[in-house]
Structure formats: C-alpha cells, structure tokens
Amino acid sequence: MPEILIINGPNLNLTGIREPEIYGTLTMDRIIADVEQAFRGRARISYFQSNHEGHIIDRLHAAGFGTVQGIVLNAGAYTHTSLAIADAIAAIDTPVVEVHMSNVAAREPIRRSSLIAPVCIGTIAGFGPAVYSLAVSALLGSDE
Ligand code: DQA
C-alpha cells in the first residue's frame, strides 16, 4: 500500500483553537484521523508536525528518497519566508503538494507569495481541512 506523509509546520498544532474564524474548529488530530479514515485500505497516512524549520527539513530529507510515495506539506508561515525549506523540496525526489487551509491568495499581501510553490508539483488552498484529503488524492492519482 502506498504511504503518504503529511507534514505540518509551525502553529498548525493549535488548529481548532487558533483563529477559528480562519482555520475552523476541528483539531488537527481530528483532521488527520478523518484523512486516515477516508483512505483506509488505499493508502497509509503518516503524520509529522514541527514548529522548527530544521526539523521540517530533516523530515523532508528522510522521506525524500523513495521511502514514501508523496508528501503533503502545510509549511504554515514558513511558506512565505523559508528558502531553506524550498531548497529541501528541490533537493529530494519525492513529489510534494503544498496545502493551505485558508485561501492565502485572498489574505494579506505577504501570504500571497510562496517560496515553496515553484518546487512543489501543485498547490491546494482555501478549502479548509479538506485540502489534506484533496492533496492525498492528487498524489495517489491513477494508482488509486
Ligand atoms: C496556512 C496559511 C499561512 O499563511 C499561515 O501562516 C498558516 C496556515 C493555512 O493553512 O492556511 O500558519 O498555511
């Protein structure tokens, strides 16, 4: 069975509590459990969250050379600032889909730019927690 790794960056551990008017009231534990349930029997979902840039880079490296079929990455605010995470995505072989629960294109100007978008295979934003399942579907593609 294919394995898809979901990586969440800073502050996403507070989903459900943090700015619920933007990110909703579901906790990240619940969101990930729903993704696991949705893909039961079709994909193994693994999950990693860190508030630290270097830890996210280490996890990308560890999953980046054939150990998983694809990576779903919500880099949080690092999306807009981290050339180091962009370089890590460029360095690895595993395809990465960028996700954002909010519609970053409709928010403050700094959130409209992504340093990681050019090195990801695609971006899904603005559909709330559903972005995680949409990205897993995109990565599974015709293998599903
Ligand atoms: C986010 C959008 C980012 O701009 C923000 O810094 C986040 C969450 C989202 O999921 O909508 O932390 O990635």
CSV table of C-alpha atoms and ligand atoms in Angstrom, one decimal:
chain,number,residue,atom,x,y,z
A,1,MET,CA,0.0,0.0,0.0
A,2,PRO,CA,1.4,3.5,-0.8
A,3,GLU,CA,2.4,5.7,2.0
A,4,ILE,CA,1.7,9.4,2.0
A,5,LEU,CA,3.4,11.6,4.6
A,6,ILE,CA,1.6,14.8,5.8
A,7,ILE,CA,3.9,17.4,7.2
A,8,ASN,CA,2.6,20.4,9.1
A,9,GLY,CA,4.7,23.4,10.1
A,10,PRO,CA,4.5,26.0,12.8
A,11,ASN,CA,1.3,26.7,14.8
A,12,LEU,CA,-0.7,24.0,13.0
A,13,ASN,CA,-0.6,22.0,16.2
A,14,LEU,CA,-3.0,24.7,17.5
A,15,THR,CA,-5.6,24.2,14.8
A,16,GLY,CA,-9.1,24.2,16.3
A,17,ILE,CA,-8.0,26.7,19.0
A,18,ARG,CA,-6.1,29.2,16.9
A,19,GLU,CA,-8.0,31.8,15.0
A,20,PRO,CA,-11.1,29.5,14.4
A,21,GLU,CA,-12.7,32.1,12.2
A,22,ILE,CA,-9.8,31.4,9.7
A,23,TYR,CA,-8.9,27.8,10.4
A,24,GLY,CA,-12.1,26.3,11.8
A,25,THR,CA,-12.8,24.5,15.0
A,26,LEU,CA,-11.6,20.9,14.2
A,27,THR,CA,-8.4,19.9,15.9
A,28,MET,CA,-5.5,18.6,13.8
A,29,ASP,CA,-5.8,15.2,15.5
A,30,ARG,CA,-9.4,15.0,14.2
A,31,ILE,CA,-8.4,16.3,10.7
A,32,ILE,CA,-5.7,13.7,10.3
A,33,ALA,CA,-7.9,10.9,11.7
A,34,ASP,CA,-10.5,11.8,9.0
A,35,VAL,CA,-7.9,11.6,6.3
A,36,GLU,CA,-6.7,8.2,7.6
A,37,GLN,CA,-10.3,7.1,7.6
A,38,ALA,CA,-11.0,8.4,4.1
A,39,PHE,CA,-8.1,6.5,2.6
A,40,ARG,CA,-8.3,3.3,4.7
A,41,GLY,CA,-7.3,0.4,2.5
A,42,ARG,CA,-5.9,2.6,-0.2
A,43,ALA,CA,-3.0,4.5,1.4
A,44,ARG,CA,-1.1,4.5,4.7
A,45,ILE,CA,-1.1,8.0,6.1
A,46,SER,CA,1.8,9.1,8.3
A,47,TYR,CA,2.0,12.4,10.1
A,48,PHE,CA,4.7,14.8,11.3
A,49,GLN,CA,4.3,18.3,12.8
A,50,SER,CA,7.0,20.7,14.0
A,51,ASN,CA,7.3,24.3,14.9
A,52,HIS,CA,11.0,24.2,13.9
A,53,GLU,CA,12.3,24.8,10.4
A,54,GLY,CA,15.3,22.5,10.7
A,55,HIS,CA,13.1,19.6,11.9
A,56,ILE,CA,10.8,20.0,8.9
A,57,ILE,CA,13.9,19.9,6.6
A,58,ASP,CA,15.2,16.8,8.3
A,59,ARG,CA,11.8,15.1,7.9
A,60,LEU,CA,11.7,16.1,4.2
A,61,HIS,CA,15.2,14.6,3.7
A,62,ALA,CA,14.2,11.4,5.5
A,63,ALA,CA,11.1,10.9,3.3
A,64,GLY,CA,12.6,12.3,0.2
A,65,PHE,CA,14.3,9.4,-1.5
A,66,GLY,CA,11.7,6.6,-2.1
A,67,THR,CA,10.5,5.9,1.4
A,68,VAL,CA,7.1,7.4,0.8
A,69,GLN,CA,5.1,7.9,-2.4
A,70,GLY,CA,4.3,11.6,-1.8
A,71,ILE,CA,4.4,14.3,0.8
A,72,VAL,CA,1.6,16.8,1.6
A,73,LEU,CA,3.2,19.9,3.1
A,74,ASN,CA,1.5,22.7,5.0
A,75,ALA,CA,4.5,24.8,5.9
A,76,GLY,CA,2.5,27.4,7.7
A,77,ALA,CA,4.2,30.8,7.7
A,78,TYR,CA,7.5,29.2,6.5
A,79,THR,CA,5.7,29.0,3.1
A,80,HIS,CA,6.3,32.7,2.8
A,81,THR,CA,9.8,33.0,4.2
A,82,SER,CA,11.8,29.8,4.1
A,83,LEU,CA,14.2,29.5,1.2
A,84,ALA,CA,15.8,26.6,3.2
A,85,ILE,CA,12.5,24.5,3.0
A,86,ALA,CA,12.2,25.4,-0.7
A,87,ASP,CA,15.8,24.1,-1.2
A,88,ALA,CA,15.0,20.9,0.7
A,89,ILE,CA,12.0,20.2,-1.5
A,90,ALA,CA,14.1,20.9,-4.6
A,91,ALA,CA,16.7,18.5,-3.3
A,92,ILE,CA,14.5,15.5,-2.8
A,93,ASP,CA,12.9,13.1,-5.3
A,94,THR,CA,9.5,12.6,-3.6
A,95,PRO,CA,6.7,14.8,-5.0
A,96,VAL,CA,5.4,17.4,-2.6
A,97,VAL,CA,2.0,19.1,-2.7
A,98,GLU,CA,1.7,22.4,-1.0
A,99,VAL,CA,-1.5,22.9,1.0
A,100,HIS,CA,-3.1,25.7,3.0
A,101,MET,CA,-6.5,25.5,4.8
A,102,SER,CA,-7.1,29.2,4.2
A,103,ASN,CA,-7.3,30.9,0.8
A,104,VAL,CA,-3.9,32.6,1.1
A,105,ALA,CA,-4.4,34.4,-2.2
A,106,ALA,CA,-7.2,36.4,-0.6
A,107,ARG,CA,-5.3,37.3,2.6
A,108,GLU,CA,-2.5,39.8,3.4
A,109,PRO,CA,0.0,40.5,0.6
A,110,ILE,CA,2.8,38.6,2.3
A,111,ARG,CA,0.6,35.4,2.3
A,112,ARG,CA,0.1,35.7,-1.5
A,113,SER,CA,3.7,34.8,-2.2
A,114,SER,CA,5.1,31.3,-1.7
A,115,LEU,CA,8.7,30.4,-1.8
A,116,ILE,CA,7.9,26.7,-2.0
A,117,ALA,CA,5.2,26.7,-4.7
A,118,PRO,CA,7.8,26.6,-7.6
A,119,VAL,CA,9.3,23.4,-6.3
A,120,CYS,CA,6.1,21.6,-5.4
A,121,ILE,CA,4.0,19.7,-8.0
A,122,GLY,CA,0.9,21.7,-7.2
A,123,THR,CA,-0.9,23.8,-4.6
A,124,ILE,CA,-4.3,23.3,-2.9
A,125,ALA,CA,-5.6,26.2,-0.8
A,126,GLY,CA,-8.8,27.6,0.6
A,127,PHE,CA,-11.0,24.5,1.2
A,128,GLY,CA,-10.4,24.2,4.9
A,129,PRO,CA,-9.3,20.8,6.3
A,130,ALA,CA,-10.4,19.1,3.0
A,131,VAL,CA,-7.1,20.4,1.5
A,132,TYR,CA,-5.3,17.4,3.1
A,133,SER,CA,-7.5,14.8,1.5
A,134,LEU,CA,-7.6,16.6,-1.8
A,135,ALA,CA,-3.7,16.6,-1.8
A,136,VAL,CA,-3.6,12.9,-0.9
A,137,SER,CA,-5.9,12.1,-3.8
A,138,ALA,CA,-3.7,14.2,-6.1
A,139,LEU,CA,-0.6,12.3,-5.0
A,140,LEU,CA,-2.3,8.9,-5.4
A,141,GLY,CA,-3.5,9.8,-8.9
A,142,SER,CA,-4.2,6.9,-11.1
A,143,ASP,CA,-2.6,4.5,-8.6
A,144,GLU,CA,-5.9,4.7,-6.5
B,1,DQA,C1,-1.7,28.4,6.4
B,1,DQA,C2,-1.5,29.8,5.8
B,1,DQA,C3,-0.3,30.5,6.3
B,1,DQA,O1,-0.2,31.8,5.7
B,1,DQA,C4,-0.2,30.6,7.8
B,1,DQA,O2,1.0,31.2,8.2
B,1,DQA,C5,-0.5,29.3,8.5
B,1,DQA,C6,-1.5,28.4,7.9
B,1,DQA,C7,-3.0,27.7,6.1
B,1,DQA,O3,-3.1,26.5,6.3
B,1,DQA,O4,-3.9,28.4,5.7
B,1,DQA,O5,0.1,29.1,9.5
B,1,DQA,O6,-0.6,27.6,5.9
